[in-house]
Amino acid sequence: MKVETGKNIQVQDVSPSGMKIIWQEIKKDKLAMGSLITLAAILIFVYGAAFFMDAKEIAKVDFLSIYLEPSSDYWLGTDYGGRDVYGQLIVGTRNSFTISLFITLFTAIIGLSFGLLAGYFGGATDNVIMRVIDFVIALPQLMFIIVVVTIVPVFNVYVFILIMTVFLWTGKARLIRSKALSERELDYIHASQTLGTPHWKIILFQLLPNVSSLIIVNFILNLAGNIGLESSLTFLGFGLPESTPSLGTLISYARNPDVLENKWWIWVPASLMILVLMLSINFVGQALKRAADARQRRG
Amino acid sequence: MTLLKVDNLKVHFPIRGGFFRRVVDHVKAVDGVSFELQQGETYGLVGESGSGKSTTGKAVVKLNDVTSGQILFEGRDLAGLSRKEIKPFRKDIQMIFQDPYSSLNPKKRVLDIIAEPLRNFERQSPAEEKKIVQDFLDKVGLSPESIHKYPHEFSGGQRQRIGIARSLTLKPKLIIADEPVSALDVSVQAQVLNFLQDLQQEFNLTYLFVGHDLGVIRHMCDRMGVMYRGRLVEEGKSDEIYENPQHIYTKRLIAAIPDLEPEVRGEKVKLRKKLTAEYESSYSKFFDEDGRAYDLKPISSTHRVAIL
Amino acid sequence: ACSDDTEKSSTKEKKGKAVEQVDASKFPTKTTNQAEPIKGGHLTYGLVSDTPFEGILNKVFYQGDPDNQVISFFDEDLLDTDENYVFTNDGAASYEISDDHKTVTLTIKDNVNWQDGKPVTGADLEYAYLVMGSKDYKGVRYDEQMALIEGMEEYHAGKADSISGIKVDGKKIIFTFKKGNPSVTTGLWTYPLHKEYLKDVPIADLESSDKIRKNPIGFGPFKVKKIVQGEAVEFEANKDYYRGAPKLDSVTLKVVNPSVVVKSLENGDLDVAKVLAEQYDQAKELDNVELLGKVELAYSYIGFNFGQYDKEKEENVMDENPKFKDKRLRQAMAYAINNEEVGEKMFKGLRFPANSVITPNFKYNNKDLKAYEYNPEKAKKLLDEAGFVDTNNDGIREDADGKKFKINFASMSGSDVSEPLARYYIQQWEQVGIDVELLDGRLHEFNSFYDLLKKDNDDVDMYQAAWGVASDPDPSGLWSRSAEFNYTRWVNDKNDELLAKGISEEAFDDQFRIDTYNEWQELIHDEVPVIPTLFRYELAGVNDRVTGYDFLAGRQYQWHNVGVTK
Amino acid sequence: MNKAILEVENLTTSFRIGNKYHAAVDDVSFTVNENEIVAVVGESGCGKSALALSIMQLHNKQRTKSEGTIHYNGQNLITLNDTQMNKVRGKELGMIFQEPLTALNPLMTIGKQIEENLDYHTNLSRDGKKKRTIELLTQVGIPYPERTYKQFPHELSGGMRQRAMISIAIACNPALVIADEPTTALDVTIQAQILDLLKDIQSRTRMGIILITHDLSVVAEVADRIIVMYAGQVVETGSVKEIFNNPLHPYTRSLLNSIPSATHEKNRLHVIEGIVPSIAKMDRVGCRFQDRIPWISKHAHEERPELHEVAKGHFVRCTCYKEFYFQGEGDESAHDITQSR
Amino acid sequence: MWKFILRRFLVMIPQLFLLSLIVFMMAKAMPGDALSGQELNPKANPAELERIREELGLNDPWYQQYARWAGNAVQGDFGISYTHKTPVMDVIEDRLWNTVFLALVTLIFTYMLAIPLGILSGRYNDTWIDKSVTGYSYLGFGTPIFIFALIMLFIFGFALDWFPSGGSVDSKVEEGTFAYVVSKINHLILPALSTALIATTSTIQYLRNEIIDNKIKDFVRTARSKGVPESNVYSRHILRNSFLPIAAFLGYEITGLIGGSVIIETIFSYPGLGQLFLSSVSLRDFSVVTAIVMMTGFATLLGTLLSDIILSAVDPRIRIE
Ligand SMILES: Nc1ncnc2c1ncn2[C@@H]1O[C@H](COP(=O)(O)OP(=O)(O)OP(=O)(O)O)[C@@H](O)[C@H]1O
Ligand SMILES: Nc1ncnc2c1ncn2[C@@H]1O[C@H](COP(=O)(O)OP(=O)(O)OP(=O)(O)O)[C@@H](O)[C@H]1O
Ligand SMILES: [Mg+2]
Ligand SMILES: [Mg+2]
């Protein structure tokens, strides 16, 4: 039996627009604010510095400076190839972040497209898309990725992003589908239908803006989650080549117990960088999440 | 003049189940409903929750697929039309939704909300469009500056008026109002009801008014139909039905309306008890073995009842 | 942390024989503990591997080296070898080669018995040949040398039920070869199968049978007591071992991950384990562990691509006009790299420049040859001479026709240093003006890498790889015109001739063989179809309570000598 | 005169919003007697639920502040700690919530949820509790109590759920039941049944009932006394007859006039301008209703509006009622209503 | 219920079929084969290798190989592992159990940590307890598991030497004895704990949010209005409802652990499926690779089914008929 919505309407305050709420929420939350600043600082610095750095120089093997401790020449010492860890950290941070960004972006786009289609049309469309998603989810992902990595002839950042995207879009699609499913039952969608608005317009201009906060929050949180993504693959030996240094490359040098125990400068800064990036993105994401959910808002 | 004629309308929703999610049964949400709307009148549909009122209304605007039956709008059958074919009729038939909160896209400004139908049917310059929207806002009693606001910046009643303005922009002939006030506080409800009446006069609108509050229906409607389990059990002039209900379900429904006069409450309790007893004893007079109401039979020129 | 040189010289301890063999030896090969081993001693051996051992505990069938290490505790070949991997008569059997070099007679010693008490007989060794030659056998041990035994090919083809060239007489077994081949003194298969025990199992099922996997019976110093599949094996002493009861009562072999070896040695979890180069720094700091070292039977090299393998003709064919046609170009590339430094710095002295493609632990290694030394000036000069000059002043040399000259270099992933090493080479070549690029921008995983080489992928101009070599010094398998493994596809008449000479009957005369191979090595050195880059040391960490452990090359069967003193 | 069960005096309940406390219930006083139904009416957001929850002491202590006294059975509920209050809640005071689906634990059977009340306030045996539960279910008119006992909330219809909710509230024969919009979610026919049921139970147990609703016709149907609330304050109170026959406060009159009555002619309905101010934005000086009747002169309002007793037991806040008239033609119909009674 | 399960199994068939097809083609697409490794041995005879390839059918077109393989796989025969020379199922069996034990113990640790911490953090949200628990879970979120596991290994496996540093059981103890069980568990603790300490953080957060959500539900207020003491409000109402989604997640969690075992098994040299998978990939032991992927895929499907069944068991609103 359907229950009447009844009269449980609260008289609402005139509330500010989305961006303002987000900004206010971040301002309220010192942690989020600090995180945002930290994040911005790191990114500006890293992208800026990496731009001026000579990638070749960083990758240059130098036997005279193997495993040097941090010094004024090498701020963070060198690795077993005599390569500057600091430079690798900068470029690695940039690479890891860029990878994470693009994976998140592509998964968002794919997940969004399929999620919206499945959610909006429901029925057979939904069924087909959900079966595909179920299938991809049932794949043992890490194992599959390892196999794929061994198959692809060329393995670089783009290929990596592509492979990860293939496996990671499903979660988003599911999330957005369920939101879209509930959203399409709302009368504003019905209204648009009775007003003669074509489906594609409804999906793009009515549905999409209403799942956007969900997407943004999820995007940010995934961005944090995806930063460490390549590190475990690198650890297993299926990561990107060392010529494309990433945070994972530096961290997985710690596989060698000698490095882990005695050469902290190689892996600790990268680990901290991952931690700091993930946390600060995450904190910003949490604040956004609160902003998106009126019930949790602090202000 | 008959604007809308619904003839033996059936809307069945499939229930899926079993091995391959085949359709095993149907919810007969609307199961053979027929009524007519004259130009300029307000026709009410009442009934308890789940009786198929909304489904009927939505079928008319093609939000639901019609299983069988005809929906004749100005003599043309809408039931079998495809999405494309239906588009021209969208201008003529509009809908007002129950919940003013969910029926307006929270992410859109009022301008975009009200202009949406215009953009679908007519090409206008932004300035013209703005002008039209502001005119309508004025008609529904909202200030022209409102176009840049978002729905959440309005009260429930104001929002409902925005929804109404949106449905008016295409100058429809028929408006389906699905419980347009049941989400509103009494005081706000009054505002919207008054306003709907004003518009009807101004634009010579025809309303199909769906509701469960008999006070509201009686207040608004010239004629009404009482629905029960997907079927009409009684139809006629509002007064006829209130003063002289014939079907046992209608009687119970009316007896259940709380009365504003505290003095009569003792009698009403007794009346309700009596009707409950009657309902049980005379069940077969009103329903067949399957519990389905009989077809409507005229008992006067305007009044029809589903009895044996 | 980088100045290991002083460290190394202090551990430098030259021991009699080792010095004769390997001039560059920096490591002791024998434990120094001379104390009397205690009774009932127990030793833990670390099998260094990041994967479990497969558990195919028989030399006829095993595939991975981990299994081989397990086998060496409880089973042996019948013939032992000396430091040059030449058979001796010290082992379970003695051998005799006929004057015409065509028959070899093995006589198994009387007290050599399987661990179930049954004597090891000639029939057991014959059975091994019957199995390996059988159609049902899916292993890879059937090789060219076996095919030289009379009747072996017929048997292998299924045309005969037995091998006519193998005669058994109790503890004696006589092989007859179609032609004499000096490789028999190093490469003859002398590992028997316990026929009595195994004969009921169809050959096709042997490799998966419990008799081989769970309850293997050998005639080595220890008996398998218990196997935890893939992880560990418990051994107990075989008191009836033909060389006398072992000094240890029991041995535990367990798989240890390379990354924890040093730690496990340090805290005494392991008594003996191999130590990887990456952890050398850490290992040499340990007080309770002695590091032993020997030169591995392997060399790394940089190969040039000259052509392809013609499947039809079953031989290698050089291109009409290969990229590396000019010898001077190849030499220049060899001069451009500093292997001395690579070995010292990158491998912490655990690798050293290779002067040849025959490893220095063989007497056949040409001691007179000097490895190409780092000499960029000479490299540039050679390049100039060969016409490789920078015509457009971009710092990169164009080829003799003035066209752009670019080399695709393939290298294999594997150890931590693989990538910097590849980068280093590229860097060095760039310094002399040769544009080299890493194929696909990354290292190739082992399988993909060899897939490229095997299929003669045209994108590979040059590659870096390594060969592990067998105890048989004959290089034909990798160098002959018909060798499929000759991945450079380099063919040369002189080469063919010398290789044939090296395994001719005359080569039973050792000096003749040495001379032949010296000449061959000179040819290679001069022609540079490959640049031999590095030889390597293999290290073992041994707890100082262990006595009698000898890490020297060739000394496989010595576990009965090992004891513990604490 | 029945004896008083609950006496609320000067109750003020404030919520913390940001760093400030804002009163949602502002200085409310009233009494509930035995066998009496006191209705609390008012628009959405006027503080009805806040009042109910204050009596039950169910507000989140960290974010809410209650002042004044709530006398029940010789104790001031506001001063009780949780343990003491738990002895009162469920046993002496029962509560019925508006939305029976969400107010019932979806994972517990109906029987268990009713029994839970008995667990803490009686020492009946297991069988005893079950017997009592079945008895309660029968009492509230559930047709198959044995079966319903084992069912989960989602398996019942709305009316059935509300009946189950009522059995929870009356399980321990409380002296007072607070029903917060018990019928808003229900169809009219079922609403009538539930209201009849409450009356019926009351006639047997003589409990007091506080009925919270926004629907004046429901009040007319069942209540003995009415408290009309506006913006956290009581604006008018009196017996049902008194208020329906002689509504005085402009707010009460406006409310009555805006109801489209099933039993009356099609008139233009009265519209109350504006909306109930939110508690954070509320103007707390002067008459809170004055913004919504701007055509009434400011001077008609008291500076500090107080409740005036205009007849026995009939109180009206502020003096503006004296000068109030409906704007425009609307006042005819208003006249109509008041005259017709 | 049985009908439902049967139907789900029927639906699995096409999924498994598709999975097998993809897995098989991918395995074949990997460069090299099981014999490539032998080619490093200069004494190996290329012609001989070719003969074996032919014999093993490695030279047939892929669809023939697939048909053969699938035909056997349907009967539970995944072929012979080339490197282990024994039926794949035998190779997998021991490892599978090891991995399953590891997953179970990890799961137990995960919940042992998550439940009390999640409850504390949710119940006393915004207090210092909550803040420290949340801080911990953020740290867990940002720490790469392998670094953490390595550090754990070095501290507890070596520096303190409390736990064994590798393997699944001490080779000296007799199978079937009590000591054997103890040894097995002893080997599990460190890897399981390392995973749990990191993996638990998402469960903690999940539980915390569920509790915070449920705390303000209407039925909780109803319970309070009945006079239910606070502790019972939690135990009987809030917690039960909060555990619901977590219980439902159990199935996924187990399969996630089995599928994700690669890293942790590598670090702790724990002979399980993940480690076997890695070595089989590098040795191109296709029959093992495909079998492991198929089994993990199947396990995942079972896990989803399990989750649905659990959910219907704990949530009366979802009934599977
Ligand atoms: N899309 C749908 N799929 C399946 N069943 C449906 C669907 N829409 C409505 N129904 C069912 O059809 C019946 C009639 O529903 P409808 O919404 O028309 O009732 P109503 O009279 O408008 O009730 P209410 O007063 O609660 O709005 C109900 O039993 C409902 O559950
Ligand atoms: N927990 C809370 N925190 C802050 N403000 C609150 C809280 N609960 C209610 N309010 C505010 O207090 C005022 C009174 O709310 P209350 O729920 O009592 O209204 P009501 O009369 O019951 O309305 P309805 O008819 O919609 O149930 C409203 O303005 C509401 O926004
Ligand atoms: Mg409806
Ligand atoms: Mg309320």
mmCIF file of C-alpha atoms in Angstrom, chain A residues 1-14 298-299, chain D residues 44 98-99 157-158 161 181 184-185 187 190 214 275-276 278 281:
data_model
loop_
_atom_site.group_PDB
_atom_site.id
_atom_site.type_symbol
_atom_site.label_atom_id
_atom_site.label_comp_id
_atom_site.label_asym_id
_atom_site.label_seq_id
_atom_site.Cartn_x
_atom_site.Cartn_y
_atom_site.Cartn_z
ATOM 1 C CA MET A 1 0.000 0.000 0.000
ATOM 2 C CA LYS A 2 1.209 3.384 -0.912
ATOM 3 C CA VAL A 3 1.512 5.858 1.862
ATOM 4 C CA GLU A 4 0.544 9.418 1.290
ATOM 5 C CA THR A 5 3.371 11.830 1.493
ATOM 6 C CA GLY A 6 1.190 13.630 3.911
ATOM 7 C CA LYS A 7 2.162 16.861 5.438
ATOM 8 C CA ASN A 8 5.572 16.404 6.847
ATOM 9 C CA ILE A 9 6.925 19.402 5.080
ATOM 10 C CA GLN A 10 9.166 21.702 6.961
ATOM 11 C CA VAL A 11 9.145 25.335 6.288
ATOM 12 C CA GLN A 12 12.477 25.791 4.679
ATOM 13 C CA ASP A 13 14.909 28.534 5.034
ATOM 14 C CA VAL A 14 15.844 30.274 1.906
ATOM 15 C CA ARG A 298 27.549 21.477 9.800
ATOM 16 C CA GLY A 299 26.544 25.014 9.087
ATOM 17 C CA SER D 44 3.456 22.632 9.892
ATOM 18 C CA GLN D 98 2.802 9.766 12.502
ATOM 19 C CA GLU D 99 4.529 7.506 10.047
ATOM 20 C CA SER D 157 -1.120 -2.233 5.437
ATOM 21 C CA GLY D 158 -0.846 1.325 6.698
ATOM 22 C CA ARG D 161 0.621 -0.697 11.135
ATOM 23 C CA GLU D 181 -0.564 13.070 13.738
ATOM 24 C CA THR D 184 -2.116 11.918 8.538
ATOM 25 C CA ALA D 185 -0.611 9.091 6.540
ATOM 26 C CA ASP D 187 -6.902 7.241 3.963
ATOM 27 C CA ILE D 190 -9.005 4.285 7.818
ATOM 28 C CA HIS D 214 -3.070 19.904 11.606
ATOM 29 C CA ILE D 275 4.361 31.348 5.911
ATOM 30 C CA VAL D 276 5.151 30.223 9.420
ATOM 31 C CA SER D 278 11.297 29.337 10.873
ATOM 32 C CA LYS D 281 14.225 33.756 11.920
#
